[in-house]
GROMACS .gro file of C-alpha atoms in nm:
model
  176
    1UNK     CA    1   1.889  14.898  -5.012
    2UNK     CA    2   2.068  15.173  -5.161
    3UNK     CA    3   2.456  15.123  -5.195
    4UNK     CA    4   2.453  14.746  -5.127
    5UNK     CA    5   2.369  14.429  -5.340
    6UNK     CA    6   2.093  14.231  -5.305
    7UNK     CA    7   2.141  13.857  -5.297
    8UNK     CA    8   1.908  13.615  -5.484
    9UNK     CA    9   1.878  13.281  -5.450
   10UNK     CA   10   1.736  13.085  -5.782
   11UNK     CA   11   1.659  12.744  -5.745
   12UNK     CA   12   1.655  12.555  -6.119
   13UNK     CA   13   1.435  12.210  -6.182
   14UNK     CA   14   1.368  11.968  -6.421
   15UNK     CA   15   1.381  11.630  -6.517
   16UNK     CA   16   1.766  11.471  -6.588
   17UNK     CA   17   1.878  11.588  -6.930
   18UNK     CA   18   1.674  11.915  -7.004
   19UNK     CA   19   1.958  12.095  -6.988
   20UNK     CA   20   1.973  12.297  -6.664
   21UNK     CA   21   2.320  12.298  -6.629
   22UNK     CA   22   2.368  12.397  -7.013
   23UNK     CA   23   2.147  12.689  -6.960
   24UNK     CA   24   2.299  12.816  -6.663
   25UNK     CA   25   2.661  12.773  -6.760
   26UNK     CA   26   2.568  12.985  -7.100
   27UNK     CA   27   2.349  13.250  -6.899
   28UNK     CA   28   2.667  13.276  -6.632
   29UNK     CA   29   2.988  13.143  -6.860
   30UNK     CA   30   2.878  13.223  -7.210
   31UNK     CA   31   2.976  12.868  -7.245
   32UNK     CA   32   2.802  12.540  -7.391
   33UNK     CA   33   2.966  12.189  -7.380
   34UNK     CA   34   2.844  11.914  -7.570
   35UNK     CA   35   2.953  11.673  -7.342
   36UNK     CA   36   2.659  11.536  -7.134
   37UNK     CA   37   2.753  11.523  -6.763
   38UNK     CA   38   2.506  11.453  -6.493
   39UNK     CA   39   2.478  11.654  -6.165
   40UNK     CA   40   2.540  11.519  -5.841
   41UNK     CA   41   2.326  11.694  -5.555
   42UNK     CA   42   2.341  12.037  -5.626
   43UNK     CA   43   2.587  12.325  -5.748
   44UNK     CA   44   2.581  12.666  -5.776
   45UNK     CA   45   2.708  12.925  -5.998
   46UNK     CA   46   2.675  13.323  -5.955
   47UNK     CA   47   2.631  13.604  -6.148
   48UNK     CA   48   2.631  14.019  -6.094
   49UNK     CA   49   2.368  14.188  -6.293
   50UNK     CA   50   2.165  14.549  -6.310
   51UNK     CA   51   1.763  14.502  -6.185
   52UNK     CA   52   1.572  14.832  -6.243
   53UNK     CA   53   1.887  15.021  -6.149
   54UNK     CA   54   1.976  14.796  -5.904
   55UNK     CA   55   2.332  14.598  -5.847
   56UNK     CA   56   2.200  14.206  -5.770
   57UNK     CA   57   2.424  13.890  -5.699
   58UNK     CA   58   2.217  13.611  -5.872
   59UNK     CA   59   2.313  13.242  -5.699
   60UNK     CA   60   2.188  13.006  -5.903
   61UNK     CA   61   2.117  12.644  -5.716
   62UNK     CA   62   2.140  12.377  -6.010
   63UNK     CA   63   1.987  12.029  -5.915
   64UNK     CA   64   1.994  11.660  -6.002
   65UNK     CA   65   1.701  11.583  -6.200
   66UNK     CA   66   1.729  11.206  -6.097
   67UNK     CA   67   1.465  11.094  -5.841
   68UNK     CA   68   1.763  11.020  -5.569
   69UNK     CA   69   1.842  11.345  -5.525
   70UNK     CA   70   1.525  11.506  -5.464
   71UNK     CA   71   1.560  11.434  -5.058
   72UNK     CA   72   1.858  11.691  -5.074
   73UNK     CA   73   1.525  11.948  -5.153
   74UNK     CA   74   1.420  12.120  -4.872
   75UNK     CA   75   1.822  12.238  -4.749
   76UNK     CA   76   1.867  12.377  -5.097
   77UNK     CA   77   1.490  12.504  -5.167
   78UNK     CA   78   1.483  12.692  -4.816
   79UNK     CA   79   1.483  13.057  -4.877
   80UNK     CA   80   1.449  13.084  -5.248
   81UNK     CA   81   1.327  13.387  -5.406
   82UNK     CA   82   1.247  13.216  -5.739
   83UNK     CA   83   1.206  12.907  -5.878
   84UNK     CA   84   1.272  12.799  -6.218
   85UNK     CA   85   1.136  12.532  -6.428
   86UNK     CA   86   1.310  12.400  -6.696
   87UNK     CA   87   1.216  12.104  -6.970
   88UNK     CA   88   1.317  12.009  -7.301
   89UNK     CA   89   1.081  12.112  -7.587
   90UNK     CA   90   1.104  11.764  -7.754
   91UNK     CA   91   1.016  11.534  -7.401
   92UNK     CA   92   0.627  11.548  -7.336
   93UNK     CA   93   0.701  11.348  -7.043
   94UNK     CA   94   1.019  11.627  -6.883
   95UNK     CA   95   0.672  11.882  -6.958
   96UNK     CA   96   0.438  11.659  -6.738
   97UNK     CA   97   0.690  11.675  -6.466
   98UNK     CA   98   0.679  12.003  -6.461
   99UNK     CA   99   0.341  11.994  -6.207
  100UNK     CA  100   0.573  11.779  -5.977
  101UNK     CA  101   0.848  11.953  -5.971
  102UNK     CA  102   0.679  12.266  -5.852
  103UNK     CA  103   0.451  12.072  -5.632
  104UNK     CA  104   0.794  11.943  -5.480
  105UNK     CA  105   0.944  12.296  -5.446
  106UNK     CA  106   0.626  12.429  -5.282
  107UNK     CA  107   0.687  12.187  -5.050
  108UNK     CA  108   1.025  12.153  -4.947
  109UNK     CA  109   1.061  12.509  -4.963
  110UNK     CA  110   0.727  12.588  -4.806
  111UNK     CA  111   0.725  12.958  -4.899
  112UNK     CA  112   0.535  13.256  -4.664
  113UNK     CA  113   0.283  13.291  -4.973
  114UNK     CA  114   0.285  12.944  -5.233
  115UNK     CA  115   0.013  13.146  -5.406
  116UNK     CA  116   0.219  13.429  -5.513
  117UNK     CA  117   0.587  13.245  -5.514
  118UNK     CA  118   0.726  13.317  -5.838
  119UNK     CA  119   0.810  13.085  -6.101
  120UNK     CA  120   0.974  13.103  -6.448
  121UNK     CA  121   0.927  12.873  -6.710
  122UNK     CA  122   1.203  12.749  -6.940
  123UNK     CA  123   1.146  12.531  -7.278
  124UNK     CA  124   1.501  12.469  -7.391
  125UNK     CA  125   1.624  12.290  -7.652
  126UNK     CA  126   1.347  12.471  -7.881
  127UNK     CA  127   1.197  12.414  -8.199
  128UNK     CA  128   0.897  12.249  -8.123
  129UNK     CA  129   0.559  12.392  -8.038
  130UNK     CA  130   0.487  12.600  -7.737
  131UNK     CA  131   0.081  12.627  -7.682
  132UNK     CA  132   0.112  12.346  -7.520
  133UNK     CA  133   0.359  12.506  -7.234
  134UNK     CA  134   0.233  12.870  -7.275
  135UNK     CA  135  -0.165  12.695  -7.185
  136UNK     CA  136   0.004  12.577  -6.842
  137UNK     CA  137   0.191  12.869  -6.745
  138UNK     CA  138  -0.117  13.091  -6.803
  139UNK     CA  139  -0.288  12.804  -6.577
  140UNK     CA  140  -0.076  12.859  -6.292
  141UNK     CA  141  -0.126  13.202  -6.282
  142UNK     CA  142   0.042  13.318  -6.593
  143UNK     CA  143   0.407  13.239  -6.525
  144UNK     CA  144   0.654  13.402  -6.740
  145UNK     CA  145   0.731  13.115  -6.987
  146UNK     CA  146   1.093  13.140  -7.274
  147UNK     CA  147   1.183  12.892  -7.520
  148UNK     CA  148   1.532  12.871  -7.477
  149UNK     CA  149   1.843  12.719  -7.645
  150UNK     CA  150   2.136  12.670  -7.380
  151UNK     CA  151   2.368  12.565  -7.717
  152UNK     CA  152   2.230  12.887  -7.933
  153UNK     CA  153   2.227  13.097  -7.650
  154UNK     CA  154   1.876  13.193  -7.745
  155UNK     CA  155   1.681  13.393  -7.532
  156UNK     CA  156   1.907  13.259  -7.218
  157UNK     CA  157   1.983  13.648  -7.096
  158UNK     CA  158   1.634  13.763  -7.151
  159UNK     CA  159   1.486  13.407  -6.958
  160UNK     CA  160   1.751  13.490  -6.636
  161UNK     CA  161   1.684  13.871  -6.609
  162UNK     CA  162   1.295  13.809  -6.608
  163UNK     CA  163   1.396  13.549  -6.331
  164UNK     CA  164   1.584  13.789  -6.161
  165UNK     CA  165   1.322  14.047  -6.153
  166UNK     CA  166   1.026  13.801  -6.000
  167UNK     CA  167   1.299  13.698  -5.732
  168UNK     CA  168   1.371  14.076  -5.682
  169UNK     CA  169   0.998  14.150  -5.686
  170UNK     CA  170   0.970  13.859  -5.420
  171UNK     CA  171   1.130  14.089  -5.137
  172UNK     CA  172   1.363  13.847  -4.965
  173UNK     CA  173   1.698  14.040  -5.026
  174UNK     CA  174   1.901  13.796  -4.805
  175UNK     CA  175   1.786  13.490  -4.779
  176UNK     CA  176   2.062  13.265  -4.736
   0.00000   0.00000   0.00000
C-alpha cells in the first residue's frame, strides 16, 4: 500500500430531504445551498484526504431517498467499504427508516461479513435530542453516531474522516 492511494467507496442513505447531498457538498465543496433540489439515481463526488498517514481518494455515492430509486441499489451498493446513514434530527419518521435503509444496503450490497460492515451514523440538521439515535447505534453494535449541520458545517469533517477510517479499516482498497 505504500506509495499509492487507496480508493474508498462510501455509499450515503436516508430518507428524501435529510440532507445528504447538503452534507456531502459541504464535507467535499465547503459549500451549502439553500435551494432544495432532489437527486435523481445517484451521484458521486470525491475527495483526497490523510487516514493514519495514509493518502485516500474518498468517492462518495449520494442516493435518491425516494422509494423509486431504491432498485438502482445493488449496482451502486456493490463493493462499498462503508455505509452511511443519514436523517434529519427533527423527522422521527427519516430516524425509523434508518433500520430499512441498512436492512436494504445489507442486502443489495450483500457484504463478505454484514456483521462487521461498517456503518456511520449522521443526525443532521441538529438541535434536537440525540439519546434517542445514540440508544440505536449502540444497538447495532455501537456505530459511530455525529449530529451534524450540512448549513453550519458542524461536525461535517470530523463525521467523514471517522467514515473514512471504518471504510479504511474495512480492507477493500479497490473496490470499484
Amino acid at each position: 500500500m505504500v506509495g499509492r492511494s487507496a480508493l474508498l467507496k462510501v455509499i450515503i442513505l436516508g430518507d428524501s430531504g435529510v440532507g445528504k447531498t447538503s452534507l456531502m457538498n459541504q464535507y467535499v465543496n465547503k459549500r451549502f445551498s439553500n435551494q432544495y433540489k432532489a437527486t435523481i439515481g445517484a451521484d458521486f463526488l470525491t475527495k483526497s484526504v490523510d487516514v493514519e498517514d495514509q493518502q485516500v481518494t474518498i468517492q462518495l455515492w449520494d442516493t435518491a431517498g425516494q422509494e423509486r430509486f431504491q432498485s438502482l441499489g445493488v449496482a451502486f451498493y456493490r463493493g462499498a467499504d462503508c455505509c452511511v446513514l443519514v436523517f434529519d434530527v427533527n423527522s422521527s419518521k427519516s430516524f425509523q427508516a434508518l433500520e430499512s435503509w441498512r436492512d436494504e444496503f445489507l442486502i443489495q450490497a450483500s457484504p463478505n461479513d454484514p456483521e462487521e460492515f461498517p456503518f456511520v451514523v449522521l443526525g443532521n440538521k441538529v438541535d434536537v435530542s440525540q439519546k434517542r439515535a445514540m440508544t440505536w447505534c449502540q444497538a447495532k453494535g455501537n456505530l459511530p453516531y455525529f449530529e451534524t449541520s450540512a448549513k453550519e458545517a458542524i461536525n461535517v469533517e470530523q463525521a467523514f474522516q471517522s467514515v473514512a477510517v471504518k471504510a479504511l479499516q474495512q480492507g477493500h482498497e479497490d473496490s470499484l
